[in-house]
PDB file of N, CA and C in Angstrom:
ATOM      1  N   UNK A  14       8.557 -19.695  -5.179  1.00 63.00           N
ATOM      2  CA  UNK A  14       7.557 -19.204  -4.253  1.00 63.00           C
ATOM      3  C   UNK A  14       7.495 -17.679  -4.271  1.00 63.00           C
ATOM      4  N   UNK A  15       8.851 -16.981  -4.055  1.00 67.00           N
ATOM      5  CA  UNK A  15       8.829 -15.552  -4.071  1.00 67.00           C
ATOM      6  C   UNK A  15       8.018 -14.779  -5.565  1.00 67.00           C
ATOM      7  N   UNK A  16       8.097 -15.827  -6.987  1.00 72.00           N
ATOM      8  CA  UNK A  16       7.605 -15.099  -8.178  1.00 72.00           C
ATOM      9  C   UNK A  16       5.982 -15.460  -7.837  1.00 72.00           C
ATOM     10  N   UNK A  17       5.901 -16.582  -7.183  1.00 76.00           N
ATOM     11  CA  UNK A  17       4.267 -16.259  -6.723  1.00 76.00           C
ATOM     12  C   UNK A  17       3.776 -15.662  -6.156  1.00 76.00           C
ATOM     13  N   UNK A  18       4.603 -15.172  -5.298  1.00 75.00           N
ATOM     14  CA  UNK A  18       3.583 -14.129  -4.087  1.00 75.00           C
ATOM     15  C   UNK A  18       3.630 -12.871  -4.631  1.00 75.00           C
ATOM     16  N   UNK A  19       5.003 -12.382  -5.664  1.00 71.00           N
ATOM     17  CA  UNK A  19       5.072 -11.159  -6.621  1.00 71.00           C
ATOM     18  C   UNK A  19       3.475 -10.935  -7.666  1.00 71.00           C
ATOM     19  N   UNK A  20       3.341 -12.321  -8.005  1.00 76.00           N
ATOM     20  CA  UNK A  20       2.476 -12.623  -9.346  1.00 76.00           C
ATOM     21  C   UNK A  20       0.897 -12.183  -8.348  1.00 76.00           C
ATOM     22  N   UNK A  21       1.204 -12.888  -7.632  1.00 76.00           N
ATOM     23  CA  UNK A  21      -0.421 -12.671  -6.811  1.00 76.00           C
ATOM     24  C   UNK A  21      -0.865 -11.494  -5.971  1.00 76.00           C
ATOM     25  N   UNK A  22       0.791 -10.695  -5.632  1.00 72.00           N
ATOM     26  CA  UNK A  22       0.526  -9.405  -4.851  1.00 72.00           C
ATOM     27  C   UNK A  22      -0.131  -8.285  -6.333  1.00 72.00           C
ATOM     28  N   UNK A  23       0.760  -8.728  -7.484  1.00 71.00           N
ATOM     29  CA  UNK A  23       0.468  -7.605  -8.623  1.00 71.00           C
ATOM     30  C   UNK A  23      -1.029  -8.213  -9.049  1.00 71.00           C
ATOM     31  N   UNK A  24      -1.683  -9.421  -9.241  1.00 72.00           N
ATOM     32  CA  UNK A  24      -3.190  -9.435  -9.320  1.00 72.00           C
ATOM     33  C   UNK A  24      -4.107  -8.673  -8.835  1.00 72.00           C
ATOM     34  N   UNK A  25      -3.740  -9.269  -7.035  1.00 71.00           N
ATOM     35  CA  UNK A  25      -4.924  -8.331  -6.037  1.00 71.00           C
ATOM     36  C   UNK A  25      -4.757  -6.413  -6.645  1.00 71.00           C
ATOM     37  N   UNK A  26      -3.361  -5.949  -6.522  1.00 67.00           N
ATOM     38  CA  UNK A  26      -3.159  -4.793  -6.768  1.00 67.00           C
ATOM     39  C   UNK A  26      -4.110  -4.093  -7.913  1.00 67.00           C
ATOM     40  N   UNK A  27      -3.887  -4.705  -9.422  1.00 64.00           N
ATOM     41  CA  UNK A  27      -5.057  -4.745 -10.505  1.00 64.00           C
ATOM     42  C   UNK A  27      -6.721  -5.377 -10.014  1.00 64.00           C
ATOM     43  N   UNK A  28      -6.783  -6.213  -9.673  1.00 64.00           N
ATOM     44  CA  UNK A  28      -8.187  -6.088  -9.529  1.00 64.00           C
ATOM     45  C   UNK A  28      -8.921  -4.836  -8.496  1.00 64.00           C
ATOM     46  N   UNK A  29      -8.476  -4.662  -7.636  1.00 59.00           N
ATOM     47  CA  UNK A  29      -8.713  -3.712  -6.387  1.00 59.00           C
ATOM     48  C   UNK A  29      -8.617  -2.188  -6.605  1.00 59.00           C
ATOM     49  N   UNK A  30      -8.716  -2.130  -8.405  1.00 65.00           N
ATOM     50  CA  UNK A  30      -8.850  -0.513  -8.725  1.00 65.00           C
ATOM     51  C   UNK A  30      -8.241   0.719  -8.154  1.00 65.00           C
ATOM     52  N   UNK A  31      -8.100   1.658  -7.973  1.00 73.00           N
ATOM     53  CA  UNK A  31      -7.686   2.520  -7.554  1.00 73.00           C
ATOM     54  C   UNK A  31      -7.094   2.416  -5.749  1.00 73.00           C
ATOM     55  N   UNK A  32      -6.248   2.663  -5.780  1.00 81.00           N
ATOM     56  CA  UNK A  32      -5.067   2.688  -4.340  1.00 81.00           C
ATOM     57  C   UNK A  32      -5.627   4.052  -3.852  1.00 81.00           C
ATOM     58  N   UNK A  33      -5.630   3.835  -1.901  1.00 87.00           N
ATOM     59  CA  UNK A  33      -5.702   4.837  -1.523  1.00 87.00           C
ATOM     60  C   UNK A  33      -4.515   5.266  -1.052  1.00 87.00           C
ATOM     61  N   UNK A  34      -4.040   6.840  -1.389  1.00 89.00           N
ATOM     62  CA  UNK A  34      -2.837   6.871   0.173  1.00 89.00           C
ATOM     63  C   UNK A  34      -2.940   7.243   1.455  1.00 89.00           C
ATOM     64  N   UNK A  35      -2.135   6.636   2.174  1.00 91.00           N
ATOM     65  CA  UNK A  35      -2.148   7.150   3.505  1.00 91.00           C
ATOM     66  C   UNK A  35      -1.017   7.488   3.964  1.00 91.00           C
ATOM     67  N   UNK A  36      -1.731   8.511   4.705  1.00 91.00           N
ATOM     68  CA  UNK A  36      -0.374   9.936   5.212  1.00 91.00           C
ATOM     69  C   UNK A  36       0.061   9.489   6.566  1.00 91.00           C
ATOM     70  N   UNK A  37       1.328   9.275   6.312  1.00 90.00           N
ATOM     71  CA  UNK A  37       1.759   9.182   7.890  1.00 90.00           C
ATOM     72  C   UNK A  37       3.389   9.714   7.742  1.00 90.00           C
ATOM     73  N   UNK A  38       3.924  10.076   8.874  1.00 88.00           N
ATOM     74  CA  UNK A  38       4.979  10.921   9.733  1.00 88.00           C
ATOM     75  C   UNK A  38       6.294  10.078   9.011  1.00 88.00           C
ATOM     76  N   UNK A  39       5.962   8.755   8.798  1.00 90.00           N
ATOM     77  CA  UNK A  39       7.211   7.981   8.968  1.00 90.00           C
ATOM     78  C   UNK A  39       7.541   7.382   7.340  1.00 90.00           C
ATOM     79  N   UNK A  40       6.204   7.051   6.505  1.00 91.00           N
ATOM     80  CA  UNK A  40       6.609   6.097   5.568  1.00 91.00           C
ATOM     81  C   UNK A  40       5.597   7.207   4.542  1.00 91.00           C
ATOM     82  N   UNK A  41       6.627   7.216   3.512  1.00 88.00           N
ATOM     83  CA  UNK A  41       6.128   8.174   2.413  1.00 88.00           C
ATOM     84  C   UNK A  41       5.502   7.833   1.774  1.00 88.00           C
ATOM     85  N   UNK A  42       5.577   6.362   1.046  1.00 88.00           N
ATOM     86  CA  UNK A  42       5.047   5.577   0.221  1.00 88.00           C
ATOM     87  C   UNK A  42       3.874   4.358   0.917  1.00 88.00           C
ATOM     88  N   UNK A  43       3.044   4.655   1.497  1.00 91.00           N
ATOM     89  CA  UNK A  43       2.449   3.976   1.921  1.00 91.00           C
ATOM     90  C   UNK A  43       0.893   4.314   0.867  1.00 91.00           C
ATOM     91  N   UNK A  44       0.382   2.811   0.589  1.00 89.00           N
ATOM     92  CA  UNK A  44      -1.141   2.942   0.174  1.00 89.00           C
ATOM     93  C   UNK A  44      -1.773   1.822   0.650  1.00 89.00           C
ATOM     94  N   UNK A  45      -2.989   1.616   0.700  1.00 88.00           N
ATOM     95  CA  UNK A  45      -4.184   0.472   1.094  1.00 88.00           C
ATOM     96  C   UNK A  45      -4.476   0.485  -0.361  1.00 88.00           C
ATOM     97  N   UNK A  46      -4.361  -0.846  -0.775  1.00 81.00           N
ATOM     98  CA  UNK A  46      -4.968  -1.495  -1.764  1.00 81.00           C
ATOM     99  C   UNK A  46      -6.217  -1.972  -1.524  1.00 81.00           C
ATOM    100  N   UNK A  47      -6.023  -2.809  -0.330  1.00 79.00           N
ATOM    101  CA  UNK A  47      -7.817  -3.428  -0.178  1.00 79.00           C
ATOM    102  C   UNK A  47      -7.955  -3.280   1.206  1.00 79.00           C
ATOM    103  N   UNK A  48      -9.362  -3.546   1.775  1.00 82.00           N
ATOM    104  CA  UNK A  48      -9.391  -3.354   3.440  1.00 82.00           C
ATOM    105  C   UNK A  48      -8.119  -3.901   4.462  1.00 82.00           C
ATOM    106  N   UNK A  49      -7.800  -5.189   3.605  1.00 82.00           N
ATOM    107  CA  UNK A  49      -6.830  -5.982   4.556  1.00 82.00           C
ATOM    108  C   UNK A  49      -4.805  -6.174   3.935  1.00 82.00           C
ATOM    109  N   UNK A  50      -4.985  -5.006   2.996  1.00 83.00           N
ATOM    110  CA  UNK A  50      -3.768  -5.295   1.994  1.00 83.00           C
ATOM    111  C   UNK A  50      -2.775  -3.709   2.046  1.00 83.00           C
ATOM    112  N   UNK A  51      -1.842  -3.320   2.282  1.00 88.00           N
ATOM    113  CA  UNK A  51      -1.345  -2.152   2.280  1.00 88.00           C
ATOM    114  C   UNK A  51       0.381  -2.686   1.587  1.00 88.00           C
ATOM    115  N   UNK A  52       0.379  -1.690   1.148  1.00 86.00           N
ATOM    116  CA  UNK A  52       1.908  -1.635   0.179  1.00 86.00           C
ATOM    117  C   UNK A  52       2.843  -0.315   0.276  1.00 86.00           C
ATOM    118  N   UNK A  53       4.012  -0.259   0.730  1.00 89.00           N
ATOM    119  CA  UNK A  53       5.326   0.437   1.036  1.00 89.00           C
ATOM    120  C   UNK A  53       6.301   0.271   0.950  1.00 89.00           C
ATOM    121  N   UNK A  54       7.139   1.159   1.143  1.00 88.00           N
ATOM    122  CA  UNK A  54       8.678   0.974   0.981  1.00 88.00           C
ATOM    123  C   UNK A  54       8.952  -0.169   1.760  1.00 88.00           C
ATOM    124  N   UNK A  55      10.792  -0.199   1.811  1.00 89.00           N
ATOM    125  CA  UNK A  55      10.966  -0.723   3.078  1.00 89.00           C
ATOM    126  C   UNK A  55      10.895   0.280   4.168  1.00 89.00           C
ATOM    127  N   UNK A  56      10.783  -0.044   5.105  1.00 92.00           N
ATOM    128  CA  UNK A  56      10.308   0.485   6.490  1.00 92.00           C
ATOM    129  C   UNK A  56      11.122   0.517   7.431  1.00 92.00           C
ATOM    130  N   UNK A  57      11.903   1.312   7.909  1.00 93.00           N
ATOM    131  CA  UNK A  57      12.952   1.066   9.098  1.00 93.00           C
ATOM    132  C   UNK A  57      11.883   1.147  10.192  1.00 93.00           C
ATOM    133  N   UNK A  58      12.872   1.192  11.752  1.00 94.00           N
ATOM    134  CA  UNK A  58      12.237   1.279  13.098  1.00 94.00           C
ATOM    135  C   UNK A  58      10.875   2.077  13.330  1.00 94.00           C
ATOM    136  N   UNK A  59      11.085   2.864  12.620  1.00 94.00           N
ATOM    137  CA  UNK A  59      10.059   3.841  13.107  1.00 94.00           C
ATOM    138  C   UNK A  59       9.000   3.335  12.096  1.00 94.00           C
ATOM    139  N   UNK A  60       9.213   3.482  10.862  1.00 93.00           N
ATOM    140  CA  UNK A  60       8.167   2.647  10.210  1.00 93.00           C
ATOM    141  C   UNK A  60       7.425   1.613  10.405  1.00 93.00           C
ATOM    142  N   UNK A  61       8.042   0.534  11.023  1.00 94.00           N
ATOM    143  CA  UNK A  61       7.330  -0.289  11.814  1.00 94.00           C
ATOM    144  C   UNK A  61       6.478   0.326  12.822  1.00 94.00           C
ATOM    145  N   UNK A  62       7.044   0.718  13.829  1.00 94.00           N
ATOM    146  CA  UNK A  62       6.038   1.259  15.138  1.00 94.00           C
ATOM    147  C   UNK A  62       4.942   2.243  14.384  1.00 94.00           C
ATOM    148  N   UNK A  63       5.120   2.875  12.834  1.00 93.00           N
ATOM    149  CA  UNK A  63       3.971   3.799  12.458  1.00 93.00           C
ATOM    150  C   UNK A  63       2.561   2.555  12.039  1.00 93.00           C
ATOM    151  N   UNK A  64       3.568   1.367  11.537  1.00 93.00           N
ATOM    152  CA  UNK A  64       2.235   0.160  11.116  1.00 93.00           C
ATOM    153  C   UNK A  64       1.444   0.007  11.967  1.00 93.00           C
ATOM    154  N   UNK A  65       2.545  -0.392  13.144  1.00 94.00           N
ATOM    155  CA  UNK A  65       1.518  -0.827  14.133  1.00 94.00           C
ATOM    156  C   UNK A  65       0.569  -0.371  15.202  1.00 94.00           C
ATOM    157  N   UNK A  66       0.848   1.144  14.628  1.00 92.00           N
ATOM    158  CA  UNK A  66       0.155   1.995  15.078  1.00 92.00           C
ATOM    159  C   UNK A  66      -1.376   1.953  14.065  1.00 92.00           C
ATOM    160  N   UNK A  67      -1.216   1.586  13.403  1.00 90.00           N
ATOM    161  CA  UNK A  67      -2.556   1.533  12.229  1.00 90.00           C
ATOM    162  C   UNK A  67      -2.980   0.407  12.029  1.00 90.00           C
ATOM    163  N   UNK A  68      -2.517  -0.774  13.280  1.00 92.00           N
ATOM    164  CA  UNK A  68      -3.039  -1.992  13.489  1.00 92.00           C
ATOM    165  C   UNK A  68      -2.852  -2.883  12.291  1.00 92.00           C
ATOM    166  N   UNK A  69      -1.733  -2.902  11.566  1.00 91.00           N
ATOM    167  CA  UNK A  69      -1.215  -3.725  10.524  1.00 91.00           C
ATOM    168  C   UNK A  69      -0.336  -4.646  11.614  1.00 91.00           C
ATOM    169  N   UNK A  70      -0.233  -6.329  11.204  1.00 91.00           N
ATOM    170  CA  UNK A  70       0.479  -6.640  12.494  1.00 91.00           C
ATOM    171  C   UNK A  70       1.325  -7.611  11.689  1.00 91.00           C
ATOM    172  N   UNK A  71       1.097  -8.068  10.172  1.00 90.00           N
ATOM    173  CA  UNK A  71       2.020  -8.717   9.094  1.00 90.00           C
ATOM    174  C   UNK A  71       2.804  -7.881   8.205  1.00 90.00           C
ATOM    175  N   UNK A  72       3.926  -8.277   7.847  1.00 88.00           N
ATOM    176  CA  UNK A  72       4.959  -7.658   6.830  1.00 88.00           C
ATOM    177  C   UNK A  72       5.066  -8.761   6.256  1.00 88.00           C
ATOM    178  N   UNK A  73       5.416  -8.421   4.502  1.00 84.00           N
ATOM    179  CA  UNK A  73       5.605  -9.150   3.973  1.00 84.00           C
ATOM    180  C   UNK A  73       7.207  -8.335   2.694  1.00 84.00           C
ATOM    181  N   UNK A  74       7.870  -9.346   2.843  1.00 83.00           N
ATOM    182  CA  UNK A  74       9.055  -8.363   2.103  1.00 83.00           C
ATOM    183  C   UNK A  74       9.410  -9.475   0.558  1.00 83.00           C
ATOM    184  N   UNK A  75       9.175  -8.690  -0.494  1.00 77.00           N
ATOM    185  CA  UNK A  75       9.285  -9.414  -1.888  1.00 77.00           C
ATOM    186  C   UNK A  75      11.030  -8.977  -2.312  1.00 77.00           C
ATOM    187  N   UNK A  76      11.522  -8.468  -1.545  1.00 76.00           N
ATOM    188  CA  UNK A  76      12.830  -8.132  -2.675  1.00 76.00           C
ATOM    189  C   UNK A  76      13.546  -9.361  -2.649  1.00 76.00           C
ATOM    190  N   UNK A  77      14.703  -9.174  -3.769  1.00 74.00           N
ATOM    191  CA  UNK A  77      15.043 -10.714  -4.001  1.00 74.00           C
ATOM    192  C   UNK A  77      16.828 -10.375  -3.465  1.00 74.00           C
ATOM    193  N   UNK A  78      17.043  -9.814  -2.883  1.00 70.00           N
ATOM    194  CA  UNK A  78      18.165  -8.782  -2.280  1.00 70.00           C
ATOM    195  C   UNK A  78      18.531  -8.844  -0.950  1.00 70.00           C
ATOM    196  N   UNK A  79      19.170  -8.690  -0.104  1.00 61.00           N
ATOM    197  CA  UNK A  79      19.148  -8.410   1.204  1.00 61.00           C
ATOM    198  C   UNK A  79      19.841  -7.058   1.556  1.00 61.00           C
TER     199      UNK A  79
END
């Protein structure tokens, strides 16, 4: 399941052309791929409260690690 959601996050990523970034206080690596799709690091405390400050209200975590 996890190599599918890898396989299908790296599709949308390629079809959806050019990434925007977005600047925020907390998470360096943050971009919007598509209206409803954004991609980042991992995110500690504050990173979270910066999402949900930008009305993102799902996380989704692919590492195969803990």
């Amino acid at each position: 399941m996890q190599y599918f959601l890898c396989l299908l996050f790296f599709i949308i990523s390629l079809l959806s052309g050019a990434q925007t970034k977005v600047d925020t206080k907390e998470l360096y690596n943050l971009y919007k791929v598509s209206d409803s799709i954004y991609r980042c690091e991992q995110p500690d405390s504050k990173g979270f409260e910066e999402l949900e400050k930008l009305g993102i209200q799902s996380s989704l975590n692919l590492r195969f690690y803990h």
